[in-house]
Coordinates of C-alpha atoms and ligand atoms in Angstrom, one line a residue:
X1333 CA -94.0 -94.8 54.2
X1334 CA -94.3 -95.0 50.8
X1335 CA -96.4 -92.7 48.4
X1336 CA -99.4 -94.3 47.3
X1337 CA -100.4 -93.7 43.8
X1338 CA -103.9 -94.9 41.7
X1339 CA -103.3 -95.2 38.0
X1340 CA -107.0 -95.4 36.6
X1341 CA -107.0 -97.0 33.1
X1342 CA -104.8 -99.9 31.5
X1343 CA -103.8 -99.2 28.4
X1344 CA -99.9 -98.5 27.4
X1345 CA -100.1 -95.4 28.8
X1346 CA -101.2 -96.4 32.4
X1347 CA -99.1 -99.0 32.1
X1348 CA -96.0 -97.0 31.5
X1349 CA -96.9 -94.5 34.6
X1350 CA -97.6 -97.9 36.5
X1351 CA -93.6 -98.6 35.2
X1352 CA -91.8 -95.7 36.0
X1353 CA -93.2 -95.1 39.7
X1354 CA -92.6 -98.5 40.5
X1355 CA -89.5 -97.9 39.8
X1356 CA -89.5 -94.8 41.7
X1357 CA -90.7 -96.4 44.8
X1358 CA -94.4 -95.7 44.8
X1359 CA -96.7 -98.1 45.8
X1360 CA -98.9 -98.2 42.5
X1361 CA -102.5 -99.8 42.6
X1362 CA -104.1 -99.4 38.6
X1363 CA -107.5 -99.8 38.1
X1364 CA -109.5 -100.4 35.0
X1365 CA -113.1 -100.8 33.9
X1366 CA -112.4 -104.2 31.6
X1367 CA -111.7 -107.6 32.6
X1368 CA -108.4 -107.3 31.2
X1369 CA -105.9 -105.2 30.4
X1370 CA -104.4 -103.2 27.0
X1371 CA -107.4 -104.4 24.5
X1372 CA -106.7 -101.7 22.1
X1373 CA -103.0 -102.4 22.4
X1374 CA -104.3 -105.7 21.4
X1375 CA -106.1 -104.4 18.7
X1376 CA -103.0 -102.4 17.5
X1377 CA -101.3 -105.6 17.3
X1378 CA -103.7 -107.0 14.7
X1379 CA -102.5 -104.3 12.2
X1380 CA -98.2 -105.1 13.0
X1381 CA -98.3 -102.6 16.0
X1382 CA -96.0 -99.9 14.5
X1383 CA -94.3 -99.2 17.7
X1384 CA -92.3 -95.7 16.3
X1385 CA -90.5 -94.5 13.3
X1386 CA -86.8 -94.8 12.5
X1387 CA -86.7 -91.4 10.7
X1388 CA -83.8 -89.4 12.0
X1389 CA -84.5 -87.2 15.5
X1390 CA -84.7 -83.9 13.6
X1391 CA -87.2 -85.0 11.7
X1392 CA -89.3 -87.2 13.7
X1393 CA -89.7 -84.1 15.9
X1394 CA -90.7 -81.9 13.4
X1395 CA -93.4 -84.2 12.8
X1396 CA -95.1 -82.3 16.4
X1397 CA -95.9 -79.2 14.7
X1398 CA -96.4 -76.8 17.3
X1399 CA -96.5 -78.8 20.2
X1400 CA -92.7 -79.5 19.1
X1401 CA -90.8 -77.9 21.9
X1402 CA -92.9 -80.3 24.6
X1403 CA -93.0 -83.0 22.8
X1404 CA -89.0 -82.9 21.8
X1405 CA -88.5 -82.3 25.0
X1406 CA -90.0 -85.7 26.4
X1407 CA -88.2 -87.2 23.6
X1408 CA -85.0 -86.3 24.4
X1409 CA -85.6 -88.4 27.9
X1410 CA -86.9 -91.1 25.6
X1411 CA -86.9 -91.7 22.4
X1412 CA -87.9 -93.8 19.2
X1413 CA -84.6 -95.7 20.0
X1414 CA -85.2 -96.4 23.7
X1415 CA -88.2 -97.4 22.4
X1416 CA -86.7 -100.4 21.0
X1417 CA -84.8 -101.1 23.5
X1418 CA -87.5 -101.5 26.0
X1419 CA -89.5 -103.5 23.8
X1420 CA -85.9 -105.4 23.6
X1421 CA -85.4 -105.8 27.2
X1422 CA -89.2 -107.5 27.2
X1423 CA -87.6 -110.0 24.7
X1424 CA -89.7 -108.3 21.9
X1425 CA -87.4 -107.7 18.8
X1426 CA -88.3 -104.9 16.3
X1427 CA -87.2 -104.3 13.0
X1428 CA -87.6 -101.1 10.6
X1429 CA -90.2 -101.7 7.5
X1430 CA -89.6 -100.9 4.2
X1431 CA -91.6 -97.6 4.7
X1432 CA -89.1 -96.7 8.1
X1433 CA -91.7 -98.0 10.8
X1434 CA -90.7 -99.7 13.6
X1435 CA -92.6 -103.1 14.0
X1436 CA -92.1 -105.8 16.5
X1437 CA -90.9 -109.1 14.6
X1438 CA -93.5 -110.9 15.1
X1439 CA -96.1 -108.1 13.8
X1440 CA -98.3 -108.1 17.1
X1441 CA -99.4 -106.5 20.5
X1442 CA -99.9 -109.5 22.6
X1443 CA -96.5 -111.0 23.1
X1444 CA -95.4 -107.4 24.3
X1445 CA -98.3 -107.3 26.5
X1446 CA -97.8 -110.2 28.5
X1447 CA -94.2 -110.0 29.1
X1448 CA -95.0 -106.1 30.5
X1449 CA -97.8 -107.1 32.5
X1450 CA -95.2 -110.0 34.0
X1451 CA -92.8 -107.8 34.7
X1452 CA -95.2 -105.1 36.3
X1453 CA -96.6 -107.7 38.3
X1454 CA -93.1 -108.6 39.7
X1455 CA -92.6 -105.4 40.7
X1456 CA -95.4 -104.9 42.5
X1457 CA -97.8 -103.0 41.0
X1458 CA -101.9 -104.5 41.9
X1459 CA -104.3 -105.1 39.2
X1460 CA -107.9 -103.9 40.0
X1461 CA -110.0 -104.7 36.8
X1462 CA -114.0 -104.3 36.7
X1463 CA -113.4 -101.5 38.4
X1464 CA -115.1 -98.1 36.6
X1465 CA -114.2 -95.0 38.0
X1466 CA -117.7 -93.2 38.0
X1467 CA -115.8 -89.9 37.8
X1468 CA -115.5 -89.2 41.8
X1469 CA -112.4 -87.6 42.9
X1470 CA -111.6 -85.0 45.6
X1471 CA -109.8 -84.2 48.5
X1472 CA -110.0 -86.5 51.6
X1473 CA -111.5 -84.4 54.6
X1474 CA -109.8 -84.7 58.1
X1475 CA -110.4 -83.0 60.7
X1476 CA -108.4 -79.7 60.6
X1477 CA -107.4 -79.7 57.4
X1478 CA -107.4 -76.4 54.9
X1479 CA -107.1 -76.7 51.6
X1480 CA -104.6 -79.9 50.6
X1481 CA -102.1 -79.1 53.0
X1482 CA -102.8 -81.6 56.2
X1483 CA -102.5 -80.2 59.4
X1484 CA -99.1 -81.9 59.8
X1485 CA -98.2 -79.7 56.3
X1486 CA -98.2 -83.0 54.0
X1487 CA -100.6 -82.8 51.2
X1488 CA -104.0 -84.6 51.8
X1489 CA -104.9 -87.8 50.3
X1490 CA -107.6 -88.2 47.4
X1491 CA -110.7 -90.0 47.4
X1492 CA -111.6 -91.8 44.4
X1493 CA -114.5 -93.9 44.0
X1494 CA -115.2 -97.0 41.4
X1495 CA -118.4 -99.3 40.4
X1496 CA -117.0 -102.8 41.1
X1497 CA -118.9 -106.1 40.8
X1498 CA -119.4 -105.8 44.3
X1499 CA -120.9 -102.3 44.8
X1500 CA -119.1 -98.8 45.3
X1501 CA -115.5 -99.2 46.3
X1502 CA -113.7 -95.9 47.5
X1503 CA -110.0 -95.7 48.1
X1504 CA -107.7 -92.9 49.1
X1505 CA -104.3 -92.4 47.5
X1506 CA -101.4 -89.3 47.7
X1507 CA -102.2 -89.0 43.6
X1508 CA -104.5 -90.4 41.2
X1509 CA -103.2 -90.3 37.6
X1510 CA -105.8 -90.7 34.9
X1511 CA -104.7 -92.4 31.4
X1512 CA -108.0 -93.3 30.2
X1513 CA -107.8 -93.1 27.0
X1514 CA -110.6 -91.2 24.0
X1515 CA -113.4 -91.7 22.9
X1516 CA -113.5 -94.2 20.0
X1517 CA -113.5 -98.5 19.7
X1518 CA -115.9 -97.8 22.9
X1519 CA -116.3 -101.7 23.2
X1520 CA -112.4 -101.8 24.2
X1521 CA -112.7 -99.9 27.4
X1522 CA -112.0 -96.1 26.5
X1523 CA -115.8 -94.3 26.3
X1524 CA -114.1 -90.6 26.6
X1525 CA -117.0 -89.8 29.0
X1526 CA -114.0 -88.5 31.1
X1527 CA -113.8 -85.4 28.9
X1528 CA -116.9 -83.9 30.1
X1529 CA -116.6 -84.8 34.2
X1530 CA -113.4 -83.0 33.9
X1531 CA -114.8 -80.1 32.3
X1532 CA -117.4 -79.9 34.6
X1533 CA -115.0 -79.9 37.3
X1534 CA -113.7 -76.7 35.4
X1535 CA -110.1 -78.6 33.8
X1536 CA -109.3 -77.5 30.4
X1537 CA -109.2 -80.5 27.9
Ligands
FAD2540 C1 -107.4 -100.6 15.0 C2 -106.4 -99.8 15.7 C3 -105.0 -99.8 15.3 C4 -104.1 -99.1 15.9 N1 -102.7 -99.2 15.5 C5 -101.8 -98.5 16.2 C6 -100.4 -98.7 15.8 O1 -100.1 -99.5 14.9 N2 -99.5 -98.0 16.6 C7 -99.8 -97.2 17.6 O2 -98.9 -96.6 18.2 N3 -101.1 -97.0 18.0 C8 -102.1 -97.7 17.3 N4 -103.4 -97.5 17.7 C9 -103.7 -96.6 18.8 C10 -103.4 -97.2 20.1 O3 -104.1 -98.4 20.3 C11 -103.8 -96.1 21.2 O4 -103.1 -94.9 20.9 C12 -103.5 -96.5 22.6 O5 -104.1 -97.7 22.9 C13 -103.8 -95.4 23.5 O6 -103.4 -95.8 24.8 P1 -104.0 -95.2 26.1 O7 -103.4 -95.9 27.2 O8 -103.9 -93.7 26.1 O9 -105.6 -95.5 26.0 P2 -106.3 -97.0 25.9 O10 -105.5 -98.0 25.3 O11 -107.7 -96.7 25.3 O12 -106.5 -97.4 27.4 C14 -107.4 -96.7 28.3 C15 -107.9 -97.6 29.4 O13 -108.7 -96.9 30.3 C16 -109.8 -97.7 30.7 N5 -110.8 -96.8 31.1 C17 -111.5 -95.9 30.4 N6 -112.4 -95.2 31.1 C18 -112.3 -95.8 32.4 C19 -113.0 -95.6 33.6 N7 -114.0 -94.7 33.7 N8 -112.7 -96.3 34.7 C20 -111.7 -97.3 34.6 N9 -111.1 -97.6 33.5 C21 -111.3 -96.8 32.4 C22 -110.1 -98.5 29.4 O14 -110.8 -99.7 29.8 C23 -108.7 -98.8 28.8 O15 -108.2 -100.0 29.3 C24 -104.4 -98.3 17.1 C25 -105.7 -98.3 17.5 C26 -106.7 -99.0 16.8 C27 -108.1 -98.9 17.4

Protein backbone atom coordinates (compact mmCIF):
# COMPACT_ATOMS: atom_id res chain seq x y z
CA UNK A 1 0.00 0.00 0.00
CA UNK A 2 1.34 3.11 -0.60
CA UNK A 3 1.72 6.08 1.88
CA UNK A 4 -0.74 8.67 1.21
CA UNK A 5 0.37 12.14 1.56
CA UNK A 6 -1.76 15.81 1.34
CA UNK A 7 0.34 18.71 0.29
CA UNK A 8 -1.95 21.78 1.20
CA UNK A 9 -0.90 24.89 -0.91
CA UNK A 10 0.53 25.20 -4.54
CA UNK A 11 3.06 27.39 -4.84
CA UNK A 12 6.86 26.20 -5.65
CA UNK A 13 7.29 24.99 -2.50
CA UNK A 14 4.23 22.45 -2.42
CA UNK A 15 5.08 21.74 -5.66
CA UNK A 16 8.57 20.64 -4.95
CA UNK A 17 7.27 18.31 -1.86
CA UNK A 18 4.51 17.13 -4.48
CA UNK A 19 8.05 16.26 -6.67
CA UNK A 20 10.19 14.61 -4.51
CA UNK A 21 7.52 12.11 -2.84
CA UNK A 22 6.32 11.24 -6.12
CA UNK A 23 9.33 10.21 -6.73
CA UNK A 24 9.61 8.47 -3.60
CA UNK A 25 6.51 6.49 -4.14
CA UNK A 26 3.87 8.37 -2.16
CA UNK A 27 0.70 8.75 -3.43
CA UNK A 28 0.49 12.65 -3.34
CA UNK A 29 -3.03 14.48 -3.50
CA UNK A 30 -2.18 18.71 -3.27
CA UNK A 31 -4.80 20.89 -2.52
CA UNK A 32 -5.11 24.63 -2.87
CA UNK A 33 -7.50 27.43 -2.12
CA UNK A 34 -7.14 29.20 -5.93
CA UNK A 35 -8.36 28.06 -9.08
CA UNK A 36 -4.97 27.56 -10.23
CA UNK A 37 -1.81 26.90 -9.30
CA UNK A 38 1.77 28.99 -8.46
CA UNK A 39 0.15 32.78 -8.95
CA UNK A 40 2.90 34.31 -7.15
CA UNK A 41 5.45 32.24 -9.02
CA UNK A 42 3.59 33.83 -11.80
CA UNK A 43 3.98 37.08 -10.36
CA UNK A 44 7.78 36.49 -9.77
CA UNK A 45 7.95 35.87 -13.30
CA UNK A 46 6.80 39.43 -14.27
CA UNK A 47 9.97 40.81 -12.58
CA UNK A 48 12.68 38.04 -14.69
CA UNK A 49 12.08 35.33 -11.82
CA UNK A 50 15.70 35.31 -10.37
CA UNK A 51 15.72 31.77 -9.85
CA UNK A 52 19.27 31.78 -7.53
CA UNK A 53 22.63 33.35 -7.56
CA UNK A 54 25.82 32.15 -9.21
CA UNK A 55 28.06 33.54 -6.41
CA UNK A 56 30.54 30.85 -5.36
CA UNK A 57 29.09 28.14 -2.54
CA UNK A 58 31.13 29.78 0.30
CA UNK A 59 29.70 32.71 -0.15
CA UNK A 60 26.20 32.16 -1.13
CA UNK A 61 25.96 30.28 2.22
CA UNK A 62 27.24 32.83 4.26
CA UNK A 63 24.52 34.83 2.95
CA UNK A 64 22.20 32.51 5.85
CA UNK A 65 23.53 34.27 8.77
CA UNK A 66 22.79 32.20 11.54
CA UNK A 67 20.56 29.84 10.22
CA UNK A 68 23.85 28.89 7.99
CA UNK A 69 24.56 25.49 9.29
CA UNK A 70 20.76 24.28 8.27
CA UNK A 71 20.51 26.01 5.44
CA UNK A 72 24.12 24.85 4.08
CA UNK A 73 23.22 21.75 4.92
CA UNK A 74 20.04 21.49 2.52
CA UNK A 75 22.27 23.01 0.09
CA UNK A 76 24.72 20.65 -0.11
CA UNK A 77 21.81 18.10 -1.21
CA UNK A 78 20.83 20.83 -3.59
CA UNK A 79 22.13 23.62 -4.71
CA UNK A 80 22.14 26.93 -6.79
CA UNK A 81 23.62 24.70 -9.61
CA UNK A 82 21.08 21.83 -9.39
CA UNK A 83 18.94 24.51 -9.54
CA UNK A 84 19.69 25.08 -13.06
CA UNK A 85 19.67 21.99 -13.98
CA UNK A 86 16.16 21.19 -13.01
CA UNK A 87 14.97 24.19 -14.52
CA UNK A 88 17.11 22.64 -17.49
CA UNK A 89 15.63 19.29 -17.48
CA UNK A 90 12.03 21.31 -17.76
CA UNK A 91 13.54 22.68 -21.02
CA UNK A 92 13.89 26.16 -19.18
CA UNK A 93 17.45 27.58 -19.90
CA UNK A 94 18.96 30.11 -17.41
CA UNK A 95 21.67 32.32 -17.72
CA UNK A 96 23.73 34.47 -15.11
CA UNK A 97 22.95 38.54 -15.15
CA UNK A 98 25.33 41.04 -15.23
CA UNK A 99 24.78 41.44 -11.39
CA UNK A 100 25.39 37.23 -10.89
CA UNK A 101 21.57 36.28 -10.69
CA UNK A 102 20.35 33.44 -12.22
CA UNK A 103 17.45 34.18 -14.60
CA UNK A 104 15.57 31.93 -16.87
CA UNK A 105 16.20 33.07 -20.65
CA UNK A 106 13.17 34.05 -21.28
CA UNK A 107 12.81 36.30 -18.07
CA UNK A 108 9.52 34.62 -16.75
CA UNK A 109 7.61 32.19 -14.30
CA UNK A 110 5.00 30.75 -16.63
CA UNK A 111 6.90 28.70 -19.08
CA UNK A 112 8.61 26.93 -15.95
CA UNK A 113 5.23 26.47 -14.50
CA UNK A 114 3.52 24.64 -17.04
CA UNK A 115 6.19 22.27 -18.01
CA UNK A 116 6.40 21.35 -13.88
CA UNK A 117 2.83 21.03 -13.50
CA UNK A 118 3.01 18.65 -16.88
CA UNK A 119 5.45 16.71 -15.58
CA UNK A 120 3.75 16.39 -11.99
CA UNK A 121 0.68 15.51 -13.51
CA UNK A 122 2.43 12.58 -15.37
CA UNK A 123 3.62 11.32 -12.43
CA UNK A 124 0.72 11.17 -10.68
CA UNK A 125 0.27 13.57 -8.32
CA UNK A 126 -3.95 14.97 -8.19
CA UNK A 127 -4.78 18.55 -8.37
CA UNK A 128 -7.55 19.65 -5.83
CA UNK A 129 -7.96 23.44 -6.39
CA UNK A 130 -10.92 25.60 -4.66
CA UNK A 131 -10.19 23.76 -1.99
CA UNK A 132 -9.39 26.00 1.43
CA UNK A 133 -8.16 24.22 4.30
CA UNK A 134 -10.23 25.93 7.18
CA UNK A 135 -7.40 24.99 9.54
CA UNK A 136 -8.77 21.37 10.69
CA UNK A 137 -6.28 18.72 11.27
CA UNK A 138 -5.99 15.94 13.85
CA UNK A 139 -5.70 12.52 14.39
CA UNK A 140 -8.25 10.04 12.83
CA UNK A 141 -10.05 8.08 15.77
CA UNK A 142 -10.50 4.20 15.47
CA UNK A 143 -11.56 2.20 17.66
CA UNK A 144 -8.70 1.21 20.03
CA UNK A 145 -6.37 3.49 19.14
CA UNK A 146 -3.92 5.49 21.80
CA UNK A 147 -2.20 8.21 20.85
CA UNK A 148 -0.93 7.89 16.84
CA UNK A 149 0.21 4.49 17.12
CA UNK A 150 -2.86 2.22 15.63
CA UNK A 151 -3.68 -0.80 17.27
CA UNK A 152 -1.85 -2.79 14.63
CA UNK A 153 1.39 -0.28 15.79
CA UNK A 154 1.30 1.83 12.33
CA UNK A 155 0.82 5.45 12.92
CA UNK A 156 -2.79 6.70 12.55
CA UNK A 157 -4.03 8.57 9.60
CA UNK A 158 -4.94 12.45 9.78
CA UNK A 159 -8.03 14.11 9.21
CA UNK A 160 -8.00 17.27 7.35
CA UNK A 161 -10.91 19.16 6.38
CA UNK A 162 -11.33 21.88 3.25
CA UNK A 163 -14.25 24.49 2.15
CA UNK A 164 -14.83 23.23 -1.52
CA UNK A 165 -17.45 24.64 -3.95
CA UNK A 166 -19.42 21.83 -2.93
CA UNK A 167 -19.50 22.05 0.97
CA UNK A 168 -16.95 20.58 3.60
CA UNK A 169 -14.79 17.85 2.15
CA UNK A 170 -12.72 15.84 4.75
CA UNK A 171 -10.05 13.44 3.75
CA UNK A 172 -7.58 11.27 5.72
CA UNK A 173 -3.95 10.90 4.79
CA UNK A 174 -0.62 9.17 6.65
CA UNK A 175 0.84 13.05 6.51
CA UNK A 176 -0.28 16.30 5.62
CA UNK A 177 2.50 18.76 4.69
CA UNK A 178 1.60 22.42 4.83
CA UNK A 179 3.49 24.96 2.28
CA UNK A 180 1.16 27.73 2.40
CA UNK A 181 2.98 30.36 1.97
CA UNK A 182 2.94 34.26 4.23
CA UNK A 183 1.05 36.58 4.56
CA UNK A 184 1.47 39.30 1.82
CA UNK A 185 -0.06 39.71 -2.21
CA UNK A 186 -3.31 38.14 -0.20
CA UNK A 187 -5.18 38.26 -3.60
CA UNK A 188 -2.62 35.42 -4.90
CA UNK A 189 -3.75 32.77 -2.53
CA UNK A 190 -1.33 33.00 0.62
CA UNK A 191 -3.46 35.00 3.57
CA UNK A 192 -0.87 33.80 6.41
CA UNK A 193 -4.02 33.12 8.63
CA UNK A 194 -2.20 29.83 9.04
CA UNK A 195 0.27 31.44 11.52
CA UNK A 196 -2.28 31.92 14.17
CA UNK A 197 -4.30 28.30 13.93
CA UNK A 198 -0.99 26.87 14.41
CA UNK A 199 -0.22 28.81 17.34
CA UNK A 200 -3.27 28.12 18.77
CA UNK A 201 -2.67 24.60 18.33
CA UNK A 202 0.44 25.45 20.54
CA UNK A 203 3.35 25.09 17.32
CA UNK A 204 6.06 27.57 17.48
CA UNK A 205 6.16 29.74 14.25
C1 LIG B 1 6.20 40.79 -6.97
C2 LIG B 1 6.99 39.59 -6.49
C3 LIG B 1 8.22 39.30 -7.06
C4 LIG B 1 8.97 38.21 -6.62
N1 LIG B 1 10.16 37.89 -7.23
C5 LIG B 1 10.83 36.78 -6.86
C6 LIG B 1 12.02 36.39 -7.54
O1 LIG B 1 12.45 37.03 -8.52
N2 LIG B 1 12.68 35.27 -7.11
C7 LIG B 1 12.19 34.51 -6.06
O2 LIG B 1 12.81 33.50 -5.72
N3 LIG B 1 11.06 34.85 -5.42
C8 LIG B 1 10.38 35.95 -5.79
N4 LIG B 1 9.22 36.28 -5.14
C9 LIG B 1 8.84 35.48 -3.98
C10 LIG B 1 8.20 34.15 -4.38
O3 LIG B 1 7.09 34.36 -5.24
C11 LIG B 1 7.76 33.45 -3.11
O4 LIG B 1 8.88 33.31 -2.26
C12 LIG B 1 7.19 32.08 -3.39
O5 LIG B 1 6.03 32.16 -4.21
C13 LIG B 1 6.86 31.39 -2.07
O6 LIG B 1 6.46 30.10 -2.36
P1 LIG B 1 5.55 29.26 -1.38
O7 LIG B 1 5.24 27.98 -2.10
O8 LIG B 1 6.19 29.21 -0.06
O9 LIG B 1 4.21 30.12 -1.17
P2 LIG B 1 3.14 30.67 -2.24
O10 LIG B 1 3.74 30.82 -3.59
O11 LIG B 1 2.50 31.85 -1.62
O12 LIG B 1 2.10 29.48 -2.30
C14 LIG B 1 1.25 29.18 -1.23
C15 LIG B 1 0.01 28.52 -1.78
O13 LIG B 1 -0.80 28.11 -0.67
C16 LIG B 1 -2.15 28.34 -0.99
N5 LIG B 1 -2.86 28.48 0.29
C17 LIG B 1 -2.65 29.39 1.27
N6 LIG B 1 -3.49 29.19 2.30
C18 LIG B 1 -4.27 28.12 1.95
C19 LIG B 1 -5.33 27.42 2.60
N7 LIG B 1 -5.78 27.77 3.80
N8 LIG B 1 -5.89 26.36 1.96
C20 LIG B 1 -5.45 25.97 0.71
N9 LIG B 1 -4.45 26.62 0.06
C21 LIG B 1 -3.88 27.67 0.67
C22 LIG B 1 -2.14 29.62 -1.81
O14 LIG B 1 -3.29 29.72 -2.62
C23 LIG B 1 -0.86 29.46 -2.63
O15 LIG B 1 -1.11 28.85 -3.88
C24 LIG B 1 8.46 37.37 -5.57
C25 LIG B 1 7.21 37.66 -5.01
C26 LIG B 1 6.46 38.75 -5.45
C27 LIG B 1 5.12 39.02 -4.83
Amino acid sequence: MKKTVAIIGGGPAGLMAAEILGEHGMKVDMYDAMSSLGRKFLMAGKSGLNLTHSEPFEKFVARYGNRRAQVEAWLNDFSPNDLREWARRLGIETFVGTSGRVFPVKMKASPLLRAWLKRLGEAGINFHLKHRWNGFIKLAAEDGDRGNIKKDGGLRKVSVEFETPNGIKTIKVDAVILALGCGNWRRLGSDGVWVQWLEQAGVKV
